[in-house]
mmCIF file of C-alpha atoms in Angstrom:
data_model
loop_
_atom_site.group_PDB
_atom_site.id
_atom_site.type_symbol
_atom_site.label_atom_id
_atom_site.label_comp_id
_atom_site.label_asym_id
_atom_site.label_seq_id
_atom_site.Cartn_x
_atom_site.Cartn_y
_atom_site.Cartn_z
ATOM 1 C CA MET N 1 -108.272 7.708 -57.029
ATOM 2 C CA SER N 2 -109.316 11.302 -57.801
ATOM 3 C CA GLN N 3 -110.951 10.099 -60.992
ATOM 4 C CA ASN N 4 -112.401 6.986 -59.338
ATOM 5 C CA PRO N 5 -113.084 5.257 -62.707
ATOM 6 C CA GLU N 6 -114.683 2.182 -61.174
ATOM 7 C CA GLY N 7 -117.036 3.902 -58.741
ATOM 8 C CA THR N 8 -119.128 6.992 -58.229
ATOM 9 C CA PRO N 9 -117.307 10.331 -58.556
ATOM 10 C CA ILE N 10 -115.856 11.652 -55.344
ATOM 11 C CA ASP N 11 -117.499 14.829 -54.073
ATOM 12 C CA PRO N 12 -114.864 17.603 -54.477
ATOM 13 C CA ASN N 13 -116.162 19.287 -51.326
ATOM 14 C CA ILE N 14 -115.005 16.340 -49.147
ATOM 15 C CA PRO N 15 -111.458 16.820 -47.792
ATOM 16 C CA ASP N 16 -108.806 14.578 -49.226
ATOM 17 C CA ASN N 17 -108.194 12.850 -45.918
ATOM 18 C CA THR N 18 -111.814 11.732 -45.612
ATOM 19 C CA SER N 19 -111.443 8.681 -47.812
ATOM 20 C CA ARG N 20 -108.455 7.598 -45.796
ATOM 21 C CA GLY N 21 -110.398 8.308 -42.641
ATOM 22 C CA ILE N 22 -113.082 5.863 -43.698
ATOM 23 C CA LEU N 23 -110.468 3.149 -43.875
ATOM 24 C CA ASN N 24 -108.779 3.876 -40.547
ATOM 25 C CA GLY N 25 -112.080 4.468 -38.718
ATOM 26 C CA THR N 26 -111.910 8.191 -37.970
ATOM 27 C CA HIS N 27 -114.742 8.952 -40.438
ATOM 28 C CA PRO N 28 -117.874 6.895 -40.815
ATOM 29 C CA ASN N 29 -118.601 5.133 -44.040
ATOM 30 C CA PRO N 30 -121.788 6.767 -45.419
ATOM 31 C CA ASN N 31 -122.859 3.430 -46.976
ATOM 32 C CA LEU N 32 -122.566 1.461 -43.720
ATOM 33 C CA GLN N 33 -125.469 1.374 -41.230
ATOM 34 C CA VAL N 34 -124.605 0.170 -37.786
ATOM 35 C CA HIS N 35 -127.330 -0.500 -35.286
ATOM 36 C CA ARG N 36 -126.047 -0.296 -31.759
ATOM 37 C CA ARG N 37 -127.840 -1.127 -28.522
ATOM 38 C CA GLY N 38 -127.280 0.997 -25.495
ATOM 39 C CA PRO N 39 -125.301 4.222 -25.108
ATOM 40 C CA ASN N 40 -122.122 4.953 -26.987
ATOM 41 C CA THR N 41 -119.454 4.264 -24.440
ATOM 42 C CA LYS N 42 -116.433 4.635 -26.722
ATOM 43 C CA ARG N 43 -113.792 7.012 -25.470
ATOM 44 C CA SER N 44 -110.913 8.785 -27.124
ATOM 45 C CA ARG N 45 -107.275 8.357 -26.147
ATOM 46 C CA ASP N 46 -107.535 11.210 -23.606
ATOM 47 C CA GLY N 47 -110.420 9.436 -21.880
ATOM 48 C CA GLN N 48 -113.202 11.758 -23.017
ATOM 49 C CA PRO N 49 -116.417 10.139 -24.390
ATOM 50 C CA ILE N 50 -116.885 10.359 -28.140
ATOM 51 C CA ALA N 51 -120.172 12.063 -28.941
ATOM 52 C CA PRO N 52 -122.079 10.476 -31.800
ATOM 53 C CA GLN N 53 -122.118 12.416 -35.012
ATOM 54 C CA MET N 54 -125.642 13.764 -35.620
ATOM 55 C CA PRO N 55 -126.826 15.025 -38.987
ATOM 56 C CA GLN N 56 -126.932 18.786 -39.163
ATOM 57 C CA HIS N 57 -130.251 19.060 -40.946
ATOM 58 C CA VAL N 58 -132.879 16.490 -39.964
ATOM 59 C CA ALA N 59 -136.231 16.824 -41.663
ATOM 60 C CA PRO N 60 -139.157 16.599 -39.216
ATOM 61 C CA SER N 61 -141.012 13.305 -39.416
ATOM 62 C CA PRO N 62 -144.380 13.705 -41.067
ATOM 63 C CA LEU N 63 -147.438 13.561 -38.832
ATOM 64 C CA VAL N 64 -149.143 10.225 -39.217
ATOM 65 C CA PRO N 65 -152.923 10.244 -38.755
ATOM 66 C CA SER N 66 -154.047 8.311 -35.653
ATOM 67 C CA LEU N 67 -157.453 6.672 -35.682
ATOM 68 C CA THR N 68 -157.315 5.922 -31.960
ATOM 69 C CA ALA N 69 -156.518 9.538 -31.094
ATOM 70 C CA HIS N 70 -159.429 10.643 -33.217
ATOM 71 C CA LEU N 71 -161.811 8.254 -31.489
ATOM 72 C CA LEU N 72 -160.725 9.413 -28.075
ATOM 73 C CA ALA N 73 -161.159 13.017 -29.139
ATOM 74 C CA VAL N 74 -164.674 12.663 -30.497
ATOM 75 C CA CYS N 75 -165.817 10.490 -27.580
ATOM 76 C CA GLY N 76 -163.871 12.221 -24.775
ATOM 77 C CA PRO N 77 -166.772 12.897 -22.323
ATOM 78 C CA ALA N 78 -168.364 9.494 -22.891
ATOM 79 C CA PHE N 79 -164.999 7.752 -22.375
ATOM 80 C CA THR N 80 -164.439 9.641 -19.110
ATOM 81 C CA GLN N 81 -167.875 8.728 -17.906
ATOM 82 C CA ALA N 82 -167.361 5.116 -18.791
ATOM 83 C CA THR N 83 -164.067 4.765 -16.872
ATOM 84 C CA GLN N 84 -164.844 6.788 -13.711
ATOM 85 C CA GLN N 85 -167.784 5.020 -12.132
ATOM 86 C CA PRO N 86 -168.665 4.839 -8.414
ATOM 87 C CA PHE N 87 -168.029 1.079 -8.463
ATOM 88 C CA LEU N 88 -164.379 1.801 -9.313
ATOM 89 C CA SER N 89 -163.860 4.553 -6.751
ATOM 90 C CA HIS N 90 -165.379 2.413 -3.993
ATOM 91 C CA ALA N 91 -163.223 -0.507 -5.088
ATOM 92 C CA GLY N 92 -160.121 1.698 -4.778
ATOM 93 C CA CYS N 93 -161.175 3.191 -1.458
ATOM 94 C CA GLY N 94 -161.918 -0.204 0.065
ATOM 95 C CA THR N 95 -165.580 0.563 0.679
ATOM 96 C CA LEU N 96 -167.154 -1.651 -2.014
ATOM 97 C CA ALA N 97 -169.589 -4.252 -0.707
ATOM 98 C CA ALA N 98 -169.102 -7.875 -1.536
ATOM 99 C CA ALA N 99 -172.297 -8.322 -3.557
ATOM 100 C CA PRO N 100 -171.433 -5.814 -6.362
ATOM 101 C CA LEU N 101 -167.969 -7.359 -6.736
ATOM 102 C CA SER N 102 -169.464 -10.822 -6.964
ATOM 103 C CA GLN N 103 -171.948 -9.600 -9.566
ATOM 104 C CA TRP N 104 -169.210 -8.099 -11.658
ATOM 105 C CA LEU N 105 -167.025 -11.220 -11.466
ATOM 106 C CA VAL N 106 -169.890 -13.427 -12.672
ATOM 107 C CA GLN N 107 -170.737 -11.109 -15.623
ATOM 108 C CA ASP N 108 -167.084 -10.742 -16.468
ATOM 109 C CA GLY N 109 -166.819 -14.534 -16.700
ATOM 110 C CA HIS N 110 -169.572 -14.550 -19.363
ATOM 111 C CA TYR N 111 -167.794 -11.762 -21.170
ATOM 112 C CA ALA N 112 -164.467 -13.613 -21.144
ATOM 113 C CA ARG N 113 -165.997 -16.753 -22.741
ATOM 114 C CA GLY N 114 -167.455 -14.553 -25.497
ATOM 115 C CA TYR N 115 -164.081 -12.851 -25.891
ATOM 116 C CA ILE N 116 -162.538 -16.186 -26.927
ATOM 117 C CA ARG N 117 -164.984 -16.616 -29.767
ATOM 118 C CA PHE N 118 -164.444 -13.011 -30.805
ATOM 119 C CA ILE N 119 -160.669 -13.351 -31.032
ATOM 120 C CA GLY N 120 -161.026 -16.605 -32.947
ATOM 121 C CA GLN N 121 -163.214 -14.952 -35.526
ATOM 122 C CA LEU N 122 -160.826 -12.055 -35.879
ATOM 123 C CA LEU N 123 -158.000 -14.528 -36.522
ATOM 124 C CA ALA N 124 -160.041 -15.990 -39.335
ATOM 125 C CA LYS N 125 -160.065 -12.548 -40.992
ATOM 126 C CA VAL N 126 -156.273 -12.243 -41.085
ATOM 127 C CA ARG N 127 -154.838 -12.769 -44.568
ATOM 128 C CA LEU N 128 -151.072 -13.477 -44.491
ATOM 129 C CA PRO N 129 -149.133 -12.504 -47.640
ATOM 130 C CA GLN N 130 -145.886 -14.205 -48.593
ATOM 131 C CA THR N 131 -143.204 -11.763 -47.557
ATOM 132 C CA GLN N 132 -139.708 -11.502 -46.202
ATOM 133 C CA ASN N 133 -139.127 -10.363 -42.667
ATOM 134 C CA SER N 134 -142.695 -11.237 -41.695
ATOM 135 C CA GLN N 135 -142.176 -10.047 -38.116
ATOM 136 C CA PHE N 136 -142.400 -6.498 -39.465
ATOM 137 C CA HIS N 137 -145.574 -7.001 -41.505
ATOM 138 C CA PRO N 138 -148.731 -5.631 -39.872
ATOM 139 C CA MET N 139 -150.781 -8.760 -40.731
ATOM 140 C CA TYR N 140 -148.275 -11.095 -39.096
ATOM 141 C CA ARG N 141 -147.973 -8.823 -36.068
ATOM 142 C CA THR N 142 -151.763 -8.651 -35.787
ATOM 143 C CA MET N 143 -151.877 -12.460 -35.841
ATOM 144 C CA ASP N 144 -149.211 -12.656 -33.097
ATOM 145 C CA LEU N 145 -151.126 -10.176 -30.918
ATOM 146 C CA LEU N 146 -154.456 -12.022 -31.329
ATOM 147 C CA ILE N 147 -152.819 -15.346 -30.447
ATOM 148 C CA SER N 148 -151.339 -13.734 -27.381
ATOM 149 C CA ALA N 149 -154.789 -12.361 -26.450
ATOM 150 C CA LEU N 150 -156.233 -15.874 -26.610
ATOM 151 C CA ASN N 151 -153.584 -17.299 -24.353
ATOM 152 C CA ASN N 152 -153.979 -14.452 -21.887
ATOM 153 C CA ILE N 153 -157.770 -14.677 -21.652
ATOM 154 C CA ARG N 154 -157.461 -18.393 -20.893
ATOM 155 C CA ARG N 155 -155.003 -17.579 -18.085
ATOM 156 C CA GLU N 156 -157.372 -14.924 -16.845
ATOM 157 C CA MET N 157 -160.209 -17.456 -16.537
ATOM 158 C CA SER N 158 -157.972 -19.625 -14.392
ATOM 159 C CA PHE N 159 -156.850 -16.536 -12.453
ATOM 160 C CA PHE N 160 -160.471 -15.720 -11.568
ATOM 161 C CA GLU N 161 -161.073 -19.252 -10.348
ATOM 162 C CA ILE N 162 -157.967 -19.252 -8.219
ATOM 163 C CA THR N 163 -158.691 -15.784 -6.841
ATOM 164 C CA ALA N 164 -162.265 -16.706 -5.878
ATOM 165 C CA THR N 165 -161.034 -19.803 -4.104
ATOM 166 C CA LYS N 166 -158.122 -18.170 -2.351
ATOM 167 C CA TYR N 167 -160.141 -15.279 -0.967
ATOM 168 C CA GLY N 168 -163.405 -17.119 -0.417
ATOM 169 C CA LEU N 169 -165.418 -15.052 -2.862
ATOM 170 C CA THR N 170 -169.002 -16.201 -3.448
ATOM 171 C CA LEU N 171 -169.911 -16.392 -7.122
ATOM 172 C CA ILE N 172 -173.546 -16.989 -7.984
ATOM 173 C CA ASN N 173 -174.327 -18.859 -11.212
ATOM 174 C CA ASP N 174 -176.355 -16.036 -12.775
ATOM 175 C CA PRO N 175 -176.987 -15.881 -16.556
ATOM 176 C CA PRO N 176 -175.677 -12.943 -18.597
ATOM 177 C CA ASN N 177 -177.577 -9.756 -17.858
ATOM 178 C CA PRO N 178 -178.824 -7.571 -20.736
ATOM 179 C CA ILE N 179 -175.662 -5.432 -20.818
ATOM 180 C CA THR N 180 -173.444 -8.467 -20.995
ATOM 181 C CA ARG N 181 -175.619 -9.934 -23.721
ATOM 182 C CA ALA N 182 -175.204 -6.714 -25.669
ATOM 183 C CA TYR N 183 -171.420 -7.082 -25.342
ATOM 184 C CA LEU N 184 -171.607 -10.620 -26.704
ATOM 185 C CA ASP N 185 -173.788 -9.473 -29.614
ATOM 186 C CA LEU N 186 -171.258 -6.747 -30.462
ATOM 187 C CA PHE N 187 -168.493 -9.353 -30.497
ATOM 188 C CA LEU N 188 -170.442 -11.352 -32.992
ATOM 189 C CA SER N 189 -171.225 -8.292 -35.077
ATOM 190 C CA ALA N 190 -167.688 -6.800 -35.080
ATOM 191 C CA SER N 191 -166.157 -10.137 -36.121
ATOM 192 C CA SER N 192 -168.785 -11.149 -38.700
ATOM 193 C CA SER N 193 -168.159 -11.344 -42.450
ATOM 194 C CA CYS N 194 -169.865 -7.942 -42.854
ATOM 195 C CA ALA N 195 -167.309 -6.150 -40.650
ATOM 196 C CA SER N 196 -163.727 -5.402 -41.552
ATOM 197 C CA LEU N 197 -160.667 -6.519 -39.567
ATOM 198 C CA LEU N 198 -160.081 -2.902 -38.656
ATOM 199 C CA GLU N 199 -163.484 -2.599 -37.028
ATOM 200 C CA GLY N 200 -162.821 -5.756 -35.019
ATOM 201 C CA MET N 201 -159.438 -4.444 -33.916
ATOM 202 C CA VAL N 202 -161.019 -1.124 -32.840
ATOM 203 C CA VAL N 203 -163.364 -3.151 -30.623
ATOM 204 C CA LEU N 204 -160.419 -5.066 -29.147
ATOM 205 C CA TRP N 205 -158.386 -1.950 -28.488
ATOM 206 C CA GLY N 206 -161.375 -0.024 -27.206
ATOM 207 C CA THR N 207 -162.289 -2.643 -24.629
ATOM 208 C CA GLU N 208 -158.703 -3.071 -23.410
ATOM 209 C CA HIS N 209 -158.057 0.660 -23.265
ATOM 210 C CA CYS N 210 -161.280 1.260 -21.308
ATOM 211 C CA TYR N 211 -160.387 -1.502 -18.911
ATOM 212 C CA ARG N 212 -156.862 -0.239 -18.216
ATOM 213 C CA THR N 213 -158.082 3.347 -17.747
ATOM 214 C CA ALA N 214 -160.909 2.277 -15.437
ATOM 215 C CA TRP N 215 -158.705 0.218 -13.138
ATOM 216 C CA LEU N 216 -156.026 2.902 -13.068
ATOM 217 C CA TYR N 217 -158.777 5.262 -11.923
ATOM 218 C CA ALA N 218 -159.638 2.787 -9.149
ATOM 219 C CA SER N 219 -156.015 2.456 -8.104
ATOM 220 C CA ASN N 220 -155.778 6.216 -7.597
ATOM 221 C CA PHE N 221 -158.040 5.881 -4.546
ATOM 222 C CA SER N 222 -155.946 3.180 -2.934
ATOM 223 C CA ASN N 223 -153.805 5.832 -1.229
ATOM 224 C CA SER N 224 -156.851 6.951 0.816
ATOM 225 C CA LEU N 225 -156.838 3.597 2.681
ATOM 226 C CA SER N 226 -155.771 4.711 6.166
ATOM 227 C CA THR N 227 -156.336 1.269 7.664
ATOM 228 C CA PRO N 228 -156.131 -1.777 5.398
ATOM 229 C CA SER N 229 -159.418 -3.694 5.328
ATOM 230 C CA THR N 230 -159.581 -7.245 6.465
ATOM 231 C CA ASP N 231 -162.640 -8.096 4.376
ATOM 232 C CA SER N 232 -161.714 -10.883 2.018
ATOM 233 C CA HIS N 233 -163.223 -9.260 -1.092
ATOM 234 C CA ILE N 234 -161.367 -5.986 -0.392
ATOM 235 C CA VAL N 235 -158.113 -7.830 0.128
ATOM 236 C CA ALA N 236 -158.745 -9.628 -3.179
ATOM 237 C CA LEU N 237 -159.253 -6.340 -4.963
ATOM 238 C CA HIS N 238 -156.076 -4.746 -3.646
ATOM 239 C CA GLN N 239 -153.813 -7.792 -3.738
ATOM 240 C CA ALA N 240 -154.952 -9.419 -6.952
ATOM 241 C CA LEU N 241 -157.590 -7.756 -9.108
ATOM 242 C CA ILE N 242 -156.516 -4.082 -9.254
ATOM 243 C CA PRO N 243 -152.790 -4.961 -9.667
ATOM 244 C CA ASN N 244 -153.723 -7.394 -12.396
ATOM 245 C CA TRP N 245 -154.874 -4.652 -14.793
ATOM 246 C CA THR N 246 -152.642 -1.810 -13.772
ATOM 247 C CA SER N 247 -149.336 -3.566 -14.316
ATOM 248 C CA PRO N 248 -146.741 -2.402 -16.885
ATOM 249 C CA ALA N 249 -147.137 -5.691 -18.804
ATOM 250 C CA PHE N 250 -150.842 -5.101 -19.419
ATOM 251 C CA SER N 251 -150.149 -1.479 -20.360
ATOM 252 C CA LYS N 252 -147.606 -2.723 -22.879
ATOM 253 C CA PHE N 253 -150.258 -5.014 -24.426
ATOM 254 C CA VAL N 254 -152.779 -2.192 -24.695
ATOM 255 C CA ASP N 255 -150.231 0.117 -26.321
ATOM 256 C CA ALA N 256 -149.201 -2.573 -28.829
ATOM 257 C CA THR N 257 -152.902 -3.018 -29.774
ATOM 258 C CA ARG N 258 -153.252 0.747 -30.243
ATOM 259 C CA VAL N 259 -150.201 0.889 -32.543
ATOM 260 C CA LEU N 260 -151.575 -1.891 -34.720
ATOM 261 C CA VAL N 261 -155.024 -0.237 -34.999
ATOM 262 C CA ASP N 262 -153.461 2.998 -36.181
ATOM 263 C CA GLU N 263 -151.192 1.179 -38.594
ATOM 264 C CA LEU N 264 -154.017 -0.876 -40.026
ATOM 265 C CA ALA N 265 -156.092 2.286 -40.445
ATOM 266 C CA ASN N 266 -153.253 3.931 -42.424
ATOM 267 C CA THR N 267 -152.173 1.008 -44.546
ATOM 268 C CA THR N 268 -155.303 -0.935 -45.422
ATOM 269 C CA THR N 269 -157.502 0.106 -48.331
ATOM 270 C CA SER N 270 -161.286 0.113 -48.349
ATOM 271 C CA PRO N 271 -163.775 0.734 -51.109
ATOM 272 C CA ASN N 272 -165.271 3.480 -48.929
ATOM 273 C CA GLY N 273 -162.809 4.697 -46.328
ATOM 274 C CA LYS N 274 -165.143 7.379 -44.941
ATOM 275 C CA GLU N 275 -167.888 4.855 -44.339
ATOM 276 C CA GLU N 276 -165.502 2.589 -42.471
ATOM 277 C CA MET N 277 -164.284 5.481 -40.355
ATOM 278 C CA LEU N 278 -167.864 6.271 -39.362
ATOM 279 C CA ARG N 279 -168.453 2.656 -38.428
ATOM 280 C CA CYS N 280 -165.358 2.736 -36.201
ATOM 281 C CA GLU N 281 -166.638 5.886 -34.515
ATOM 282 C CA GLU N 282 -170.023 4.287 -33.843
ATOM 283 C CA VAL N 283 -168.420 1.134 -32.473
ATOM 284 C CA PHE N 284 -166.292 3.097 -30.074
ATOM 285 C CA ARG N 285 -169.289 5.183 -28.906
ATOM 286 C CA GLN N 286 -171.107 1.973 -28.164
ATOM 287 C CA ILE N 287 -168.102 0.647 -26.253
ATOM 288 C CA CYS N 288 -168.153 3.717 -24.032
ATOM 289 C CA TRP N 289 -171.936 3.449 -23.549
ATOM 290 C CA LEU N 290 -171.808 -0.173 -22.463
ATOM 291 C CA GLU N 291 -168.634 0.185 -20.454
ATOM 292 C CA GLU N 292 -170.358 2.755 -18.247
ATOM 293 C CA ARG N 293 -173.212 0.310 -17.601
ATOM 294 C CA PHE N 294 -171.160 -2.833 -17.187
ATOM 295 C CA TRP N 295 -169.975 -1.722 -13.729
ATOM 296 C CA PRO N 296 -172.605 -2.624 -11.130
ATOM 297 C CA ASP N 297 -174.562 0.204 -9.584
ATOM 298 C CA VAL N 298 -173.604 1.112 -6.032
ATOM 299 C CA ASP N 299 -174.903 3.753 -3.675
ATOM 300 C CA GLY N 300 -172.855 6.189 -1.584
ATOM 301 C CA MET N 301 -171.926 3.458 0.882
ATOM 302 C CA GLY N 302 -170.643 1.059 -1.783
ATOM 303 C CA GLU N 303 -173.698 -1.172 -1.484
ATOM 304 C CA GLU N 304 -175.557 -2.646 -4.449
ATOM 305 C CA ASP N 305 -178.147 -0.184 -5.778
ATOM 306 C CA GLU N 306 -180.461 -1.872 -8.259
ATOM 307 C CA SER N 307 -182.946 1.035 -8.200
ATOM 308 C CA ALA N 308 -180.586 3.586 -9.656
ATOM 309 C CA ARG N 309 -181.055 2.720 -13.306
ATOM 310 C CA LEU N 310 -184.650 1.644 -12.934
ATOM 311 C CA ALA N 311 -185.406 5.153 -11.826
ATOM 312 C CA GLY N 312 -183.438 6.636 -14.699
ATOM 313 C CA GLY N 313 -185.908 5.472 -17.355
ATOM 314 C CA ALA N 314 -184.892 5.542 -20.948
ATOM 315 C CA GLY N 315 -181.382 6.783 -21.324
ATOM 316 C CA SER N 316 -180.219 9.100 -24.050
ATOM 317 C CA MET N 317 -178.868 7.146 -27.003
ATOM 318 C CA SER N 318 -178.688 8.020 -30.598
ATOM 319 C CA GLY N 319 -180.330 4.765 -31.535
ATOM 320 C CA VAL N 320 -177.305 3.551 -33.437
ATOM 321 C CA GLY N 321 -177.167 -0.216 -33.368
ATOM 322 C CA VAL N 322 -174.896 -2.858 -34.628
ATOM 323 C CA GLY N 323 -176.856 -5.659 -36.150
ATOM 324 C CA GLN N 324 -175.755 -9.199 -35.678
ATOM 325 C CA GLY N 325 -174.733 -9.337 -39.282
ATOM 326 C CA GLY N 326 -172.199 -6.592 -38.699
ATOM 327 C CA GLY N 327 -173.928 -3.709 -40.412
ATOM 328 C CA MET N 328 -174.636 -0.499 -38.559
ATOM 329 C CA GLY N 329 -177.808 1.467 -38.665
ATOM 330 C CA SER N 330 -180.558 2.937 -36.550
ATOM 331 C CA SER N 331 -182.221 -0.380 -35.979
ATOM 332 C CA SER N 332 -184.034 -1.147 -32.773
ATOM 333 C CA MET N 333 -182.108 -2.902 -30.057
ATOM 334 C CA GLY N 334 -184.505 -5.459 -28.723
ATOM 335 C CA SER N 335 -187.664 -4.727 -26.799
ATOM 336 C CA GLY N 336 -187.260 -1.417 -25.021
ATOM 337 C CA MET N 337 -184.123 -0.447 -27.002
ATOM 338 C CA GLY N 338 -185.483 1.531 -29.894
ATOM 339 C CA SER N 339 -184.087 4.574 -31.619
ATOM 340 C CA SER N 340 -185.509 6.874 -28.944
ATOM 341 C CA GLY N 341 -182.981 5.702 -26.433
ATOM 342 C CA MET N 342 -181.893 2.793 -24.278
ATOM 343 C CA GLY N 343 -182.913 2.590 -20.641
ATOM 344 C CA SER N 344 -180.985 -0.141 -18.956
ATOM 345 C CA SER N 345 -184.177 -1.432 -17.423
ATOM 346 C CA GLY N 346 -185.723 -1.894 -20.814
ATOM 347 C CA MET N 347 -182.909 -3.650 -22.626
ATOM 348 C CA GLY N 348 -184.480 -6.681 -24.163
ATOM 349 C CA VAL N 349 -182.459 -9.484 -25.571
ATOM 350 C CA GLY N 350 -184.630 -10.508 -28.484
ATOM 351 C CA GLY N 351 -183.941 -7.729 -30.944
ATOM 352 C CA VAL N 352 -181.991 -8.532 -34.076
ATOM 353 C CA GLY N 353 -180.353 -5.168 -33.902
ATOM 354 C CA VAL N 354 -178.840 -5.641 -30.512
ATOM 355 C CA GLY N 355 -175.419 -4.174 -30.656
ATOM 356 C CA VAL N 356 -173.495 -1.960 -28.461
ATOM 357 C CA GLY N 357 -170.015 -1.691 -27.269
ATOM 358 C CA VAL N 358 -167.583 -3.865 -25.533
ATOM 359 C CA GLY N 359 -166.587 -2.997 -22.055
ATOM 360 C CA GLU N 360 -163.229 -4.060 -20.809
ATOM 361 C CA GLY N 361 -159.976 -5.736 -21.489
ATOM 362 C CA HIS N 362 -159.294 -9.175 -20.211
ATOM 363 C CA THR N 363 -155.646 -9.922 -20.118
ATOM 364 C CA PRO N 364 -154.133 -11.157 -16.848
ATOM 365 C CA THR N 365 -150.762 -9.857 -15.837
ATOM 366 C CA ALA N 366 -150.141 -9.503 -12.118
ATOM 367 C CA ASP N 367 -151.031 -13.054 -11.139
ATOM 368 C CA GLY N 368 -147.666 -14.284 -12.330
ATOM 369 C CA ARG N 369 -149.061 -16.194 -15.295
ATOM 370 C CA GLY N 370 -149.839 -13.446 -17.841
ATOM 371 C CA ASN N 371 -146.274 -12.807 -18.852
ATOM 372 C CA PHE N 372 -147.029 -11.696 -22.409
ATOM 373 C CA GLY N 373 -144.037 -13.600 -23.696
ATOM 374 C CA ALA N 374 -145.531 -14.056 -27.170
ATOM 375 C CA LEU N 375 -145.947 -10.295 -27.486
ATOM 376 C CA ASN N 376 -142.256 -9.399 -27.486
ATOM 377 C CA GLY N 377 -141.895 -9.457 -31.225
ATOM 378 C CA VAL N 378 -145.149 -7.633 -31.736
ATOM 379 C CA ILE N 379 -144.244 -4.809 -29.417
ATOM 380 C CA GLU N 380 -140.658 -4.423 -30.518
ATOM 381 C CA THR N 381 -141.634 -4.054 -34.168
ATOM 382 C CA ALA N 382 -144.718 -1.935 -33.492
ATOM 383 C CA GLY N 383 -144.873 1.019 -35.770
ATOM 384 C CA GLN N 384 -142.128 -0.147 -38.082
ATOM 385 C CA GLY N 385 -144.442 -0.979 -40.941
ATOM 386 C CA SER N 386 -144.128 -3.773 -43.445
#
């Protein structure tokens, strides 16, 4: 045995009783990997718990670049502005009027229907290789997440209908406003043949992350409700709408999307990686710009305030547009949306270069139907690579 002619030489530094210990269980076999779930509850003969043997020298894991962290860093102020609007604080405080909420629900319905087309076009971009253990491959996990997003947005559409009926909310059949049209144009652009799958996934994550952050901001004001409101639209907000997008299940979905975006950014190859990075930055800036304006304007009393943006004139915007073909450039954004800026009152809908961000996530959770069951495999294997 000391010569071990049929195997690898035995390390002379290992005590003689180690090989016997492997057989009787007192020493672990270095070639055997055991994956245990839960804490190690084994105890020795004297009743004391056996501490797991940890390696003495563990090399620190290398820092992996994060595209999503980079985007949040370069767009920090714009992201904060987009997710901390008066509409949200009034919604949390219970002082929001019924008209702004109705306006938002109608425009969000237009957005949701465009979201379905967007996810479908992203699915068409997924290329599935033949591989073993496909549940660990980023392309298969991306496919699973997109399919789950489709199922969830369909449940959300039903959720809105049920909520409106249950709480007697009045929804006017208004067409998409200019901001909503810009969202829909960005969906077409970010999922077109000229855009990469990574760009489309950045749009998906950006909208969902903005939405979660915005409604979490609104929920922070709920504690200020000294006396619960009996207004039906306020009850709907606090019993259905706010809990729907602040639940742990929705947060789990957003986090899984973020992991996949970072993984795709680090594993996919592009003829010009720097150019694709810049396109992702511009897309996320546009998401923040539109997210800020998607929330209806309200005054200090929570009432609808249509004059606020009309008085603001042309807003400050770098003039970066996303064309409907997917390319990015400083093209004009419809009548009144040129490179000198975009005032919300001058946002025309006829420009070919209409393109700006995507505002919010749309995945129901708290209504009891958005259970994210199809996401379990995606989330559990997130970050494991292919």
